[in-house]
Short mmCIF file of C-alpha atoms and ligand atoms in Angstrom, two decimals:
data_model
loop_
_atom_site.label_atom_id
_atom_site.label_comp_id
_atom_site.label_asym_id
_atom_site.label_seq_id
_atom_site.Cartn_x
_atom_site.Cartn_y
_atom_site.Cartn_z
CA UNK A 22 -0.03 -0.20 0.22
CA UNK A 23 0.65 3.61 -0.69
CA UNK A 24 2.17 6.34 1.43
CA UNK A 25 -1.09 8.63 2.12
CA UNK A 26 0.18 12.89 1.48
CA UNK A 27 -0.89 15.14 3.50
CA UNK A 28 -4.03 16.96 2.22
CA UNK A 29 -3.73 20.84 1.16
CA UNK A 30 -6.26 23.05 2.88
CA UNK A 31 -9.01 25.93 1.67
CA UNK A 32 -6.68 28.00 1.88
CA UNK A 33 -3.43 26.77 -0.06
CA UNK A 34 -3.67 28.63 -3.89
CA UNK A 35 -3.28 25.23 -5.51
CA UNK A 36 -6.89 24.31 -4.56
CA UNK A 37 -7.69 27.69 -6.78
CA UNK A 38 -5.70 27.16 -10.16
CA UNK A 39 -6.86 25.53 -13.23
CA UNK A 40 -4.43 22.37 -13.15
CA UNK A 41 -2.50 21.22 -16.09
CA UNK A 42 -3.40 18.30 -18.53
CA UNK A 43 -1.57 14.91 -17.53
CA UNK A 44 0.81 14.53 -20.74
CA UNK A 45 1.99 11.03 -20.12
CA UNK A 46 0.66 8.50 -18.14
CA UNK A 47 3.73 7.18 -16.63
CA UNK A 48 4.89 5.10 -14.62
CA UNK A 49 5.62 8.73 -11.59
CA UNK A 50 1.67 9.44 -12.96
CA UNK A 51 0.77 5.51 -11.59
CA UNK A 52 2.65 6.76 -7.86
CA UNK A 53 0.36 9.81 -7.68
CA UNK A 54 -2.79 7.98 -8.58
CA UNK A 55 -1.40 5.27 -5.75
CA UNK A 56 -0.57 8.16 -3.28
CA UNK A 57 -3.97 9.91 -4.22
CA UNK A 58 -5.77 6.65 -3.19
CA UNK A 59 -3.75 5.88 -0.84
CA UNK A 60 -4.79 9.31 1.17
CA UNK A 61 -8.17 9.25 0.38
CA UNK A 62 -8.62 5.93 1.99
CA UNK A 63 -6.53 7.33 5.04
CA UNK A 64 -9.13 10.55 4.93
CA UNK A 65 -12.42 7.88 4.91
CA UNK A 66 -12.75 10.33 1.90
CA UNK A 67 -14.73 8.75 -1.00
CA UNK A 68 -12.76 10.91 -3.73
CA UNK A 69 -9.87 13.45 -3.95
CA UNK A 70 -8.41 15.52 -6.77
CA UNK A 71 -4.82 16.04 -7.10
CA UNK A 72 -4.38 19.39 -6.53
CA UNK A 73 -5.29 18.58 -2.81
CA UNK A 74 -1.98 17.22 -2.18
CA UNK A 75 -0.19 20.42 -3.86
CA UNK A 76 -0.39 18.53 -7.64
CA UNK A 77 -1.64 20.73 -10.38
CA UNK A 78 -2.16 18.30 -12.80
CA UNK A 79 -5.69 16.99 -14.27
CA UNK A 80 -5.83 13.58 -11.72
CA UNK A 81 -8.27 12.16 -9.72
CA UNK A 82 -9.38 9.07 -7.53
CA UNK A 83 -12.79 7.72 -6.72
CA UNK A 84 -14.26 5.06 -4.89
CA UNK A 85 -17.84 5.30 -3.69
CA UNK A 86 -18.01 1.98 -2.47
CA UNK A 87 -18.41 -0.75 -5.14
CA UNK A 88 -14.27 0.35 -6.27
CA UNK A 89 -11.61 2.77 -7.17
CA UNK A 90 -11.58 4.38 -10.43
CA UNK A 91 -8.42 6.32 -11.26
CA UNK A 92 -8.88 9.20 -14.41
CA UNK A 93 -5.91 11.33 -15.71
CA UNK A 94 -7.83 13.90 -18.01
CA UNK A 95 -11.20 13.75 -16.92
CA UNK A 96 -14.09 15.05 -18.96
CA UNK A 97 -17.51 15.78 -18.53
CA UNK A 98 -19.05 14.30 -22.03
CA UNK A 99 -22.79 14.52 -20.72
CA UNK A 100 -24.98 15.90 -18.11
CA UNK A 101 -28.22 15.08 -17.39
CA UNK A 102 -31.11 17.55 -17.68
CA UNK A 103 -32.52 16.56 -14.33
CA UNK A 104 -30.55 17.53 -11.05
CA UNK A 105 -30.34 16.63 -7.84
CA UNK A 106 -30.16 18.82 -4.83
CA UNK A 107 -27.36 16.60 -2.14
CA UNK A 108 -25.09 17.55 0.82
CA UNK A 109 -20.65 17.40 -0.08
CA UNK A 110 -18.23 16.99 2.19
CA UNK A 111 -14.77 17.66 1.08
CA UNK A 112 -11.17 16.66 2.38
CA UNK A 113 -10.09 19.88 1.77
CA UNK A 114 -12.46 21.88 4.00
CA UNK A 115 -12.54 20.42 7.36
CA UNK A 116 -15.58 20.01 8.95
CA UNK A 117 -18.05 21.53 6.16
CA UNK A 118 -21.15 20.10 4.68
CA UNK A 119 -22.65 21.96 2.17
CA UNK A 120 -26.67 21.87 -0.48
CA UNK A 121 -24.86 21.35 -3.64
CA UNK A 122 -27.24 20.70 -6.93
CA UNK A 123 -25.77 19.08 -9.86
CA UNK A 124 -26.79 16.83 -13.07
CA UNK A 125 -27.85 14.04 -11.35
CA UNK A 126 -26.26 11.55 -14.15
CA UNK A 127 -23.17 12.18 -16.19
CA UNK A 128 -20.25 10.09 -18.35
CA UNK A 129 -17.12 10.82 -18.06
CA UNK A 130 -14.40 9.83 -20.66
CA UNK A 131 -10.68 9.69 -19.14
CA UNK A 132 -7.68 7.73 -19.33
CA UNK A 133 -6.81 4.60 -16.63
CA UNK A 134 -4.02 4.15 -14.85
CA UNK A 135 -2.50 2.58 -18.65
CA UNK A 136 -3.20 5.14 -20.84
CA UNK A 137 -6.01 3.48 -21.71
CA UNK A 138 -9.75 6.13 -22.92
CA UNK A 139 -12.28 4.53 -20.54
CA UNK A 140 -15.84 5.74 -20.45
CA UNK A 141 -18.59 5.98 -17.69
CA UNK A 142 -22.06 6.12 -17.44
CA UNK A 143 -22.19 7.34 -13.46
CA UNK A 144 -25.40 8.34 -11.32
CA UNK A 145 -25.96 8.93 -7.82
CA UNK A 146 -23.36 8.72 -5.62
CA UNK A 147 -20.77 8.41 -8.29
CA UNK A 148 -21.82 11.02 -10.98
CA UNK A 149 -22.05 13.35 -7.84
CA UNK A 150 -18.37 12.65 -6.72
CA UNK A 151 -16.61 12.54 -9.96
CA UNK A 152 -18.30 15.71 -10.64
CA UNK A 153 -16.96 17.20 -7.57
CA UNK A 154 -13.34 16.22 -8.21
CA UNK A 155 -13.14 17.70 -11.59
CA UNK A 156 -14.74 20.56 -10.32
CA UNK A 157 -11.20 20.78 -8.50
CA UNK A 158 -9.36 20.41 -11.34
CA UNK A 159 -10.61 24.13 -12.55
CA UNK A 160 -10.02 25.04 -9.31
CA UNK A 161 -14.11 25.08 -7.99
CA UNK A 162 -14.85 23.95 -4.63
CA UNK A 163 -17.89 23.52 -3.25
CA UNK A 164 -18.55 26.75 -1.28
CA UNK A 165 -18.07 28.12 -4.35
CA UNK A 166 -22.03 26.61 -5.77
CA UNK A 167 -23.59 25.87 -2.43
CA UNK A 168 -27.27 26.57 -2.02
CA UNK A 169 -26.92 26.52 1.96
CA UNK A 170 -23.46 25.62 4.17
CA UNK A 171 -23.51 23.89 7.24
CA UNK A 172 -20.08 23.67 9.68
CA UNK A 173 -21.39 21.48 11.91
CA UNK A 174 -23.49 17.78 10.22
CA UNK A 175 -27.03 19.72 10.00
CA UNK A 176 -28.35 15.97 12.34
CA UNK A 177 -26.71 17.25 14.99
CA UNK A 178 -28.67 20.78 15.58
CA UNK A 179 -31.92 18.51 15.81
CA UNK A 180 -33.50 18.44 19.08
CA UNK A 181 -34.89 14.54 18.83
CA UNK A 182 -36.31 12.49 21.81
CA UNK A 183 -36.20 8.85 21.39
CA UNK A 184 -38.39 5.94 22.15
CA UNK A 185 -37.61 2.66 21.77
CA UNK A 186 -37.79 -0.10 23.99
CA UNK A 187 -36.97 -3.92 23.34
CA UNK A 188 -33.44 -4.97 22.05
CA UNK A 189 -34.20 -3.59 17.81
CA UNK A 190 -33.92 -0.63 19.40
CA UNK A 191 -31.06 -0.40 20.72
CA UNK A 192 -27.88 -0.15 17.77
CA UNK A 193 -30.33 2.86 16.62
CA UNK A 194 -30.19 5.02 19.58
CA UNK A 195 -26.28 4.07 19.82
CA UNK A 196 -26.22 5.69 16.07
CA UNK A 197 -27.78 8.07 17.02
CA UNK A 198 -25.25 9.18 19.91
CA UNK A 199 -22.58 8.19 17.54
CA UNK A 200 -24.06 10.34 14.59
CA UNK A 201 -23.42 14.02 17.43
CA UNK A 202 -27.17 13.47 17.94
CA UNK A 203 -27.67 13.28 21.46
CA UNK A 204 -31.53 12.47 22.34
CA UNK A 205 -32.93 15.29 24.56
CA UNK A 206 -34.80 12.12 26.31
CA UNK A 207 -35.58 8.55 25.67
CA UNK A 208 -39.24 7.46 26.18
CA UNK A 209 -39.18 3.58 27.04
CA UNK A 210 -42.23 1.71 28.61
CA UNK A 211 -42.25 0.92 32.45
CA UNK A 212 -40.16 -1.80 34.24
CA UNK A 213 -41.86 -5.15 33.87
CA UNK A 214 -41.54 -8.42 35.57
CA UNK A 215 -39.58 -10.35 33.36
CA UNK A 216 -40.03 -14.00 33.86
CA UNK A 217 -42.86 -15.03 37.21
CA UNK A 218 -41.51 -13.65 40.28
CA UNK A 219 -38.48 -12.01 39.31
CA UNK A 220 -38.71 -8.60 40.64
CA UNK A 221 -39.18 -5.78 37.47
CA UNK A 222 -36.24 -5.44 34.42
CA UNK A 223 -35.62 -1.32 32.72
CA UNK A 224 -36.26 -2.19 28.79
CA UNK A 225 -33.33 -2.30 26.78
CA UNK A 226 -33.31 0.64 25.91
CA UNK A 227 -34.01 1.96 29.52
CA UNK A 228 -30.73 0.66 30.47
CA UNK A 229 -28.85 1.69 27.58
CA UNK A 230 -29.94 5.11 28.27
CA UNK A 231 -29.07 5.34 30.97
CA UNK A 232 -25.35 3.95 30.10
CA UNK A 233 -25.29 6.64 28.12
CA UNK A 234 -25.84 9.25 30.63
CA UNK A 235 -29.18 10.17 28.50
CA UNK A 236 -32.60 11.24 30.52
CA UNK A 237 -35.03 8.71 30.71
CA UNK A 238 -38.97 9.40 30.37
CA UNK A 239 -41.05 5.59 31.34
CA UNK A 240 -45.15 7.05 31.01
CA UNK A 241 -47.64 4.15 31.76
CA UNK A 242 -49.76 6.25 28.75
CA UNK A 243 -48.85 8.49 26.65
CA UNK A 244 -51.93 10.26 26.36
CA UNK A 245 -51.32 11.20 30.09
CA UNK A 246 -51.30 15.13 30.65
CA UNK A 247 -47.85 15.68 32.73
CA UNK A 248 -46.07 13.64 29.84
CA UNK A 249 -47.13 15.24 27.09
CA UNK A 250 -46.47 18.79 28.76
CA UNK A 251 -43.45 17.26 29.70
CA UNK A 252 -42.66 16.89 25.79
CA UNK A 253 -44.00 20.60 24.96
CA UNK A 254 -41.26 21.66 27.66
CA UNK A 255 -38.62 19.59 25.81
CA UNK A 256 -39.41 21.43 21.92
CA UNK A 257 -38.79 18.30 20.10
CA UNK A 258 -37.71 18.69 16.59
CA UNK A 259 -38.53 15.07 15.75
CA UNK A 260 -39.97 12.62 17.74
CA UNK A 261 -38.27 9.51 16.19
CA UNK A 262 -39.60 5.88 17.42
CA UNK A 263 -38.01 2.55 16.95
CA UNK A 264 -39.93 -0.46 18.08
CA UNK A 265 -41.80 1.35 21.20
CA UNK A 266 -44.72 -0.54 21.13
CA UNK A 267 -47.29 2.01 21.54
CA UNK A 268 -49.54 3.87 19.28
CA UNK A 269 -48.91 7.50 19.12
CA UNK A 270 -52.49 9.66 20.11
CA UNK A 271 -52.98 12.38 17.83
CA UNK A 272 -51.57 15.28 20.56
CA UNK A 273 -48.48 13.95 20.37
CA UNK A 274 -48.11 13.32 16.62
CA UNK A 275 -48.33 17.13 15.95
CA UNK A 276 -46.26 17.86 18.64
CA UNK A 277 -42.79 18.29 17.47
CA UNK A 278 -41.91 20.84 14.26
CA UNK A 279 -40.82 17.86 11.73
CA UNK A 280 -43.35 15.05 12.82
CA UNK A 281 -42.87 12.14 14.08
CA UNK A 282 -40.75 9.39 12.39
CA UNK A 283 -41.05 5.72 12.95
CA UNK A 284 -38.84 2.83 11.47
CA UNK A 285 -40.28 -0.37 10.71
CA UNK A 286 -38.80 -3.31 9.36
CA UNK A 287 -39.69 -4.25 5.83
CA UNK A 288 -39.84 -2.80 2.90
CA UNK A 289 -43.72 -1.34 4.08
CA UNK A 290 -46.51 -1.68 2.74
CA UNK A 291 -45.15 -5.25 2.62
CA UNK A 292 -45.57 -6.87 6.21
CA UNK A 293 -47.24 -4.05 7.94
CA UNK A 294 -48.09 -5.32 11.83
CA UNK A 295 -46.41 -6.73 15.17
CA UNK A 296 -44.58 -9.29 13.01
CA UNK A 297 -42.82 -7.87 10.36
CA UNK A 298 -39.94 -10.32 10.75
CA UNK A 299 -41.66 -13.20 11.84
CA UNK A 300 -43.68 -13.30 8.92
CA UNK A 301 -41.59 -12.30 5.64
CA UNK A 302 -39.57 -15.23 7.51
CA UNK A 303 -42.87 -16.99 7.93
CA UNK A 304 -43.76 -16.75 3.83
CA UNK A 305 -40.49 -17.80 2.94
CA UNK A 306 -39.68 -14.01 1.19
CA UNK A 307 -36.13 -13.98 0.16
CA UNK A 308 -35.71 -9.94 0.78
CA UNK A 309 -36.43 -7.51 3.03
CA UNK A 310 -35.63 -4.17 4.77
CA UNK A 311 -36.00 -1.14 7.07
CA UNK A 312 -38.38 1.47 5.91
CA UNK A 313 -37.92 5.05 7.81
CA UNK A 314 -41.61 6.78 8.14
CA UNK A 315 -44.08 9.56 8.97
CA UNK A 316 -45.89 8.50 11.36
CA UNK A 317 -50.59 9.11 11.16
CA UNK A 318 -52.93 7.85 12.86
CA UNK A 319 -52.89 4.93 11.07
CA UNK A 320 -49.64 2.01 12.02
CA UNK A 321 -47.39 2.22 9.63
CA UNK A 322 -49.11 3.70 7.15
CA UNK A 323 -47.78 7.24 6.37
CA UNK A 324 -45.35 8.77 3.35
CA UNK A 325 -42.00 7.39 2.80
CA UNK A 326 -38.72 8.83 3.64
CA UNK A 327 -36.44 6.59 3.12
CA UNK A 328 -35.67 2.53 2.46
CA UNK A 329 -33.15 -0.22 2.60
CA UNK A 330 -33.30 -3.73 0.72
CA UNK A 331 -31.66 -6.67 3.28
CA UNK A 332 -32.05 -10.04 1.30
CA UNK A 333 -32.73 -12.84 3.54
CA UNK A 334 -30.88 -16.18 3.79
CA UNK A 335 -31.76 -19.47 3.62
CA UNK A 336 -30.58 -20.16 6.69
CA UNK A 337 -31.71 -16.87 8.90
CA UNK A 338 -33.57 -17.62 11.58
CA UNK A 339 -36.17 -14.86 13.56
CA UNK A 340 -32.91 -14.02 15.68
CA UNK A 341 -29.89 -13.53 13.09
CA UNK A 342 -32.41 -11.57 11.35
CA UNK A 343 -34.06 -9.41 13.94
CA UNK A 344 -29.89 -8.50 14.16
CA UNK A 345 -29.56 -8.04 10.90
CA UNK A 346 -32.38 -5.83 10.74
CA UNK A 347 -31.64 -3.59 13.85
CA UNK A 348 -28.11 -2.81 12.43
CA UNK A 349 -29.53 -1.65 8.58
CA UNK A 350 -31.93 0.54 10.91
CA UNK A 351 -29.48 2.14 12.90
CA UNK A 352 -27.04 2.41 9.62
CA UNK A 353 -30.04 4.13 7.50
CA UNK A 354 -31.36 6.93 10.83
CA UNK A 355 -28.47 9.31 10.39
CA UNK A 356 -29.38 9.32 6.71
CA UNK A 357 -32.69 10.27 7.48
CA UNK A 358 -31.95 12.69 9.67
CA UNK A 359 -30.02 14.65 7.61
CA UNK A 360 -32.80 15.13 4.66
CA UNK A 361 -35.15 15.56 7.89
CA UNK A 362 -32.81 18.21 8.74
CA UNK A 363 -31.84 20.25 6.06
CA UNK A 364 -35.96 19.98 4.79
CA UNK A 365 -34.79 17.86 1.49
CA UNK A 366 -37.18 14.57 2.59
CA UNK A 367 -39.26 14.14 -1.11
CA UNK A 368 -41.95 11.36 1.11
CA UNK A 369 -43.36 8.84 -1.08
CA UNK A 370 -47.40 7.35 -0.40
CA UNK A 371 -46.97 3.96 0.36
CA UNK A 372 -47.58 1.95 -2.58
CA UNK A 373 -51.25 1.28 -2.54
CA UNK A 374 -50.33 -2.46 -4.18
CA UNK A 375 -52.05 -5.44 -2.48
CA UNK A 376 -48.74 -6.48 0.11
CA UNK A 377 -48.69 -9.46 2.93
CA UNK A 378 -49.52 -8.14 6.55
CA UNK A 379 -47.74 -8.97 9.46
CA UNK A 380 -49.96 -10.13 11.98
CA UNK A 381 -48.74 -10.89 15.84
CA UNK A 382 -47.88 -14.22 16.50
CA UNK A 383 -50.34 -16.61 18.24
CA UNK A 384 -49.23 -19.64 20.24
CA UNK A 385 -51.57 -21.44 17.46
CA UNK A 386 -48.49 -20.70 14.95
CA UNK A 387 -46.70 -22.28 17.75
CA UNK A 388 -47.70 -26.05 16.32
CA UNK A 389 -46.75 -27.80 13.53
CA UNK A 390 -48.88 -29.02 11.22
CA UNK A 391 -47.13 -32.42 9.60
CA UNK A 392 -49.38 -31.88 7.35
CA UNK A 393 -47.99 -28.90 5.30
CA UNK A 394 -45.39 -28.78 2.55
CA UNK A 395 -41.74 -29.67 4.25
CA UNK A 396 -40.77 -25.76 2.52
CA UNK A 397 -43.57 -24.21 4.93
CA UNK A 398 -42.67 -26.22 8.14
CA UNK A 399 -39.16 -24.79 7.60
CA UNK A 400 -40.54 -21.40 7.02
CA UNK A 401 -42.31 -22.16 10.20
CA UNK A 402 -39.46 -23.10 12.18
CA UNK A 403 -37.16 -20.25 10.92
CA UNK A 404 -39.56 -17.91 11.90
CA UNK A 405 -39.99 -18.90 15.67
CA UNK A 406 -36.70 -19.63 15.92
CA UNK A 407 -35.02 -19.34 18.58
CA UNK A 408 -37.77 -17.87 20.22
CA UNK A 409 -40.61 -18.67 21.26
CA UNK A 410 -39.75 -22.13 18.67
CA UNK A 411 -41.85 -24.36 16.92
CA UNK A 412 -43.64 -26.90 18.81
CA UNK A 413 -44.57 -30.22 17.92
CA UNK A 414 -44.77 -33.67 20.71
CA UNK A 415 -43.33 -37.30 19.99
CA UNK A 416 -44.23 -40.64 22.12
CA UNK A 417 -46.11 -38.15 24.39
CA UNK A 418 -43.50 -34.80 25.25
CA UNK A 419 -43.14 -32.00 23.31
CA UNK A 420 -40.50 -31.00 21.24
CA UNK A 421 -38.94 -27.68 20.76
CA UNK A 422 -37.68 -27.35 17.22
CA UNK A 423 -34.70 -24.44 16.76
CA UNK A 424 -33.77 -25.25 13.04
CA UNK A 425 -34.98 -28.40 10.47
CA UNK A 426 -33.98 -28.88 6.56
CA UNK A 427 -36.55 -29.52 3.66
CA UNK A 428 -36.23 -33.18 1.51
CA UNK A 429 -37.43 -34.30 -1.18
CA UNK A 430 -39.68 -37.34 -0.56
CA UNK A 431 -40.81 -40.20 -3.24
CA UNK A 432 -42.63 -42.89 -0.83
CA UNK A 433 -45.73 -42.58 0.29
CA UNK A 434 -46.42 -41.68 4.25
CA UNK A 435 -48.75 -40.54 6.43
CA UNK A 436 -47.18 -36.87 7.61
CA UNK A 437 -45.19 -36.77 10.67
CA UNK A 438 -44.48 -40.20 10.65
CA UNK A 439 -40.59 -41.17 11.26
CA UNK A 440 -38.88 -41.65 8.25
CA UNK A 441 -35.18 -41.71 9.58
CA UNK A 442 -34.34 -42.05 13.25
CA UNK A 443 -30.00 -41.79 13.29
CA UNK A 444 -27.18 -42.81 11.40
CA UNK A 445 -26.48 -40.84 8.20
CA UNK A 446 -30.19 -39.39 7.34
CA UNK A 447 -30.33 -38.23 10.85
CA UNK A 448 -34.29 -37.67 12.44
CA UNK A 449 -36.63 -36.88 9.44
CA UNK A 450 -40.40 -36.81 9.87
CA UNK A 451 -42.86 -36.46 6.73
CA UNK A 452 -44.81 -33.82 5.93
CA UNK A 453 -47.52 -33.52 3.36
CA UNK A 454 -45.45 -32.78 0.67
CA UNK A 455 -41.60 -33.76 1.52
CA UNK A 456 -39.91 -34.46 4.70
CA UNK A 457 -38.29 -32.34 6.95
CA UNK A 458 -34.89 -33.49 8.63
CA UNK A 459 -34.66 -32.09 12.60
CA UNK A 460 -31.52 -30.36 12.81
CA UNK A 461 -31.59 -28.91 16.09
CA UNK A 462 -34.50 -29.27 18.79
CA UNK A 463 -35.33 -28.79 22.04
CA UNK A 464 -36.76 -31.19 24.53
CA UNK A 465 -39.33 -29.43 26.65
CA UNK A 466 -37.64 -28.13 30.23
CA UNK A 467 -34.50 -28.72 28.33
CA UNK A 468 -32.09 -27.22 26.81
CA UNK A 469 -31.00 -26.71 22.94
CA UNK A 470 -29.47 -29.60 21.14
CA UNK A 471 -28.83 -31.38 18.03
CA UNK A 472 -31.06 -33.97 16.64
CA UNK A 473 -28.26 -36.73 17.17
CA UNK A 474 -28.39 -36.22 20.62
CA UNK A 475 -31.51 -35.38 21.15
CA UNK A 476 -31.56 -39.55 19.62
CA UNK A 477 -28.93 -40.49 21.71
CA UNK A 478 -31.73 -40.04 25.03
CA UNK A 479 -34.77 -41.15 23.49
CA UNK A 480 -34.68 -43.12 20.40
CA UNK A 481 -37.52 -43.85 18.47
CA UNK A 482 -38.97 -46.24 16.11
CA UNK A 483 -39.56 -45.50 12.89
CA UNK A 484 -42.94 -45.11 12.09
CA UNK A 485 -44.03 -42.87 15.26
CA UNK A 486 -45.29 -40.44 15.10
CA UNK A 487 -45.20 -36.13 15.70
CA UNK A 488 -47.79 -34.49 16.12
CO1 CO B 19 -12.96 18.09 -2.36
#
């Protein structure tokens, strides 16, 4: 890896010169491009132009996350009529963010590091970064063309009240604090006994908020006049809800200047409701995501601010997908807050097309019906693992299935019948269509174990029936 170079700051005249064209793409230029790339990566930037390291030459490097682009003599051949406003920083102007309007798409040409001519059709962040770096070659800085300039990230100017309860909301709360956006208060559900005979325990959000030194409010109901008065006194710009667990009353929805915003772990309008993660797995969906949306009196039906997609892996279960979605939500939040802070949200009503709902998981949903297809049973197991676990019974004993896989089946068999009870095939049970190999199970009152370990303690005969 090449050595990074010092970055020239805004006052230096080299940043104001029109840079000279590259005459020869030779070893020296390649060395310069390598050191520019090293400098950009070390400074955590997405682009750098040669004048920024004190070299008045037409050379740029850009990497917006899908690979390094290094160009000599870059030129914009075409720019779209459509323009977009976005927020840009510049490694030569530390701490400053500028709102800059630019063509949304550009066609750029230049010479690659071997001197070959290349063409690039760029959109979104890549288009913006290329234009920003090419501006540097003409002595132009973002502050010259800014619609507005911020000397600190605009989201950090917001007074945010954070409302959340379970572990799902904890990464989001931390992301806010890490982004310099300390909530003025954290609202969470009151402490509740966890399990029989145990003392009331604070919610995961309360525990984390206290660790972070944030003021915590725990109203019994959000309609409580004293609570609403307290919120009014805090004068929040924004109320941000991440899995709070209660519908907000109109008096609260209209209180903050920028409204109330919710984070929902699905691609709304798909999986509206209480159990979006479980229901996506239950249906065998191959993708889900997180949505940041405005809250209205109707649940999960407000206009959409931002969405991010997330593929579901075949071996994802509820526990794993929950954690990945919680991380994705935390990742998306600062960008959403930034849009809100600069007043550039383009709210999008949810697509009115029919979408699968996400009703809560009931006790009835926990029982395995072996007459269903193997694929559906495996999806049920994924949706309920590790908690509460899909339940069945065999030889008079209750058993939870935590991990399973679907298999084809040729020979006729009664659904629920044991087709294999050990050996290389493991524990295989006939389903209405196909068969299910049980991989991890948990006997009532016992611990989770492999199916092999279970069979060692509880041998089963072929033909014994589950269900
Ligand atoms: Co710059």
